[in-house]
Coordinates of N, CA and C in Angstrom, one line a residue:
M1 N 8.4 -13.9 3.3 CA 7.4 -13.5 2.6 C 5.9 -14.3 2.8
T2 N 5.1 -13.8 3.0 CA 3.7 -14.7 2.8 C 2.8 -14.4 1.4
D3 N 2.5 -15.8 1.9 CA 1.5 -16.1 0.4 C 1.1 -14.9 -0.2
E4 N 0.1 -13.8 0.9 CA -0.4 -12.4 -0.1 C 0.3 -12.1 -0.6
Q5 N 1.4 -11.4 -0.5 CA 2.6 -11.1 -1.6 C 2.9 -12.2 -1.9
W6 N 3.0 -12.9 -2.0 CA 4.0 -14.3 -3.1 C 3.2 -13.5 -4.1
A7 N 1.4 -14.0 -4.0 CA 0.5 -13.7 -5.0 C 0.5 -12.4 -5.4
V8 N 0.9 -11.8 -5.1 CA 1.3 -10.2 -5.7 C 2.6 -10.0 -7.2
L9 N 3.4 -10.7 -6.4 CA 4.9 -10.6 -7.0 C 4.8 -11.2 -8.2
E10 N 4.0 -13.0 -7.8 CA 4.1 -14.0 -9.0 C 3.8 -13.4 -10.6
P11 N 2.5 -12.9 -10.5 CA 2.0 -12.6 -11.9 C 3.4 -11.2 -12.9
L12 N 4.1 -10.8 -12.1 CA 5.1 -9.9 -12.4 C 5.9 -11.1 -13.2
L13 N 6.1 -12.0 -12.3 CA 8.3 -12.6 -12.5 C 8.1 -13.5 -14.2
P14 N 9.1 -13.0 -15.0 CA 9.1 -13.8 -16.0 C 9.0 -15.4 -16.3
Q15 N 7.8 -15.8 -17.4 CA 8.0 -17.0 -17.4 C 8.8 -18.2 -18.4
G16 N 9.2 -19.2 -17.7 CA 10.2 -19.6 -18.2 C 9.5 -20.7 -19.6
A17 N 10.5 -20.5 -20.7 CA 10.1 -20.9 -22.2 C 10.4 -22.5 -22.6
K18 N 11.0 -22.9 -21.8 CA 11.3 -24.1 -21.6 C 10.7 -25.2 -20.7
A19 N 9.7 -26.6 -21.3 CA 9.2 -27.8 -21.0 C 9.9 -28.1 -19.9
G20 N 9.8 -28.7 -18.9 CA 10.4 -29.3 -17.8 C 10.9 -28.6 -17.0
R21 N 11.2 -29.5 -15.8 CA 11.9 -28.9 -14.6 C 11.6 -27.5 -14.6
P22 N 12.1 -26.2 -13.6 CA 12.9 -25.1 -13.8 C 13.9 -25.3 -12.8
L23 N 15.3 -24.5 -13.0 CA 16.3 -24.8 -12.9 C 16.8 -24.2 -11.5
I24 N 15.0 -23.4 -11.7 CA 15.5 -22.4 -9.9 C 13.9 -22.1 -9.1
R25 N 14.2 -22.3 -8.6 CA 12.4 -21.9 -7.6 C 12.4 -20.3 -7.3
P26 N 11.9 -19.5 -7.9 CA 11.6 -17.9 -7.9 C 11.1 -18.0 -6.3
R27 N 10.4 -18.0 -5.6 CA 10.3 -17.9 -4.6 C 11.4 -18.0 -3.1
R28 N 12.3 -18.9 -3.5 CA 13.5 -19.4 -2.7 C 14.2 -18.3 -2.7
L29 N 14.6 -17.5 -4.2 CA 15.6 -17.3 -4.7 C 15.4 -15.5 -4.2
I30 N 14.1 -14.9 -4.4 CA 14.3 -13.9 -3.6 C 14.2 -13.6 -2.3
D31 N 13.1 -15.2 -1.1 CA 13.6 -14.9 -0.1 C 15.0 -15.0 0.3
G32 N 16.1 -15.5 -0.3 CA 17.3 -15.7 0.0 C 17.7 -13.9 -0.2
I33 N 17.4 -13.2 -1.1 CA 18.5 -11.5 -1.3 C 17.4 -11.1 -0.6
R34 N 15.9 -11.1 -0.2 CA 15.3 -10.8 0.9 C 16.1 -10.4 2.1
I35 N 17.1 -11.9 2.7 CA 17.4 -12.2 3.6 C 19.0 -11.1 3.7
R36 N 19.9 -11.3 3.0 CA 20.6 -11.2 2.7 C 20.7 -9.6 2.5
V37 N 19.8 -8.7 2.4 CA 19.6 -7.7 2.3 C 18.8 -7.4 3.4
R38 N 18.4 -7.6 4.4 CA 17.8 -7.3 6.1 C 18.9 -7.5 6.8
T39 N 19.9 -8.9 6.2 CA 20.9 -9.0 7.6 C 21.9 -8.0 7.9
G40 N 21.7 -7.6 6.0 CA 23.4 -6.8 5.4 C 24.8 -7.7 5.4
A41 N 24.3 -9.1 5.4 CA 25.4 -9.7 5.2 C 25.7 -9.8 3.5
P42 N 26.8 -9.7 3.1 CA 27.6 -9.8 1.6 C 27.0 -11.0 1.0
W43 N 27.0 -10.5 -0.3 CA 26.3 -12.0 -0.9 C 26.8 -13.3 -1.0
R44 N 28.7 -12.6 -1.3 CA 29.4 -13.9 -1.2 C 29.5 -14.7 0.3
D45 N 29.1 -14.5 0.9 CA 29.2 -15.0 2.4 C 27.5 -16.2 2.4

């Protein structure tokens, strides 16, 4: 995902309510989902 695409998508994502370190990195998660969909690999792999 390019920086320009992320700049459009990031404001649409919900923000965490807790202070401190986030549990997931949303950009990496979204990139991982996109790779799975693009390659057709089952999610469990």
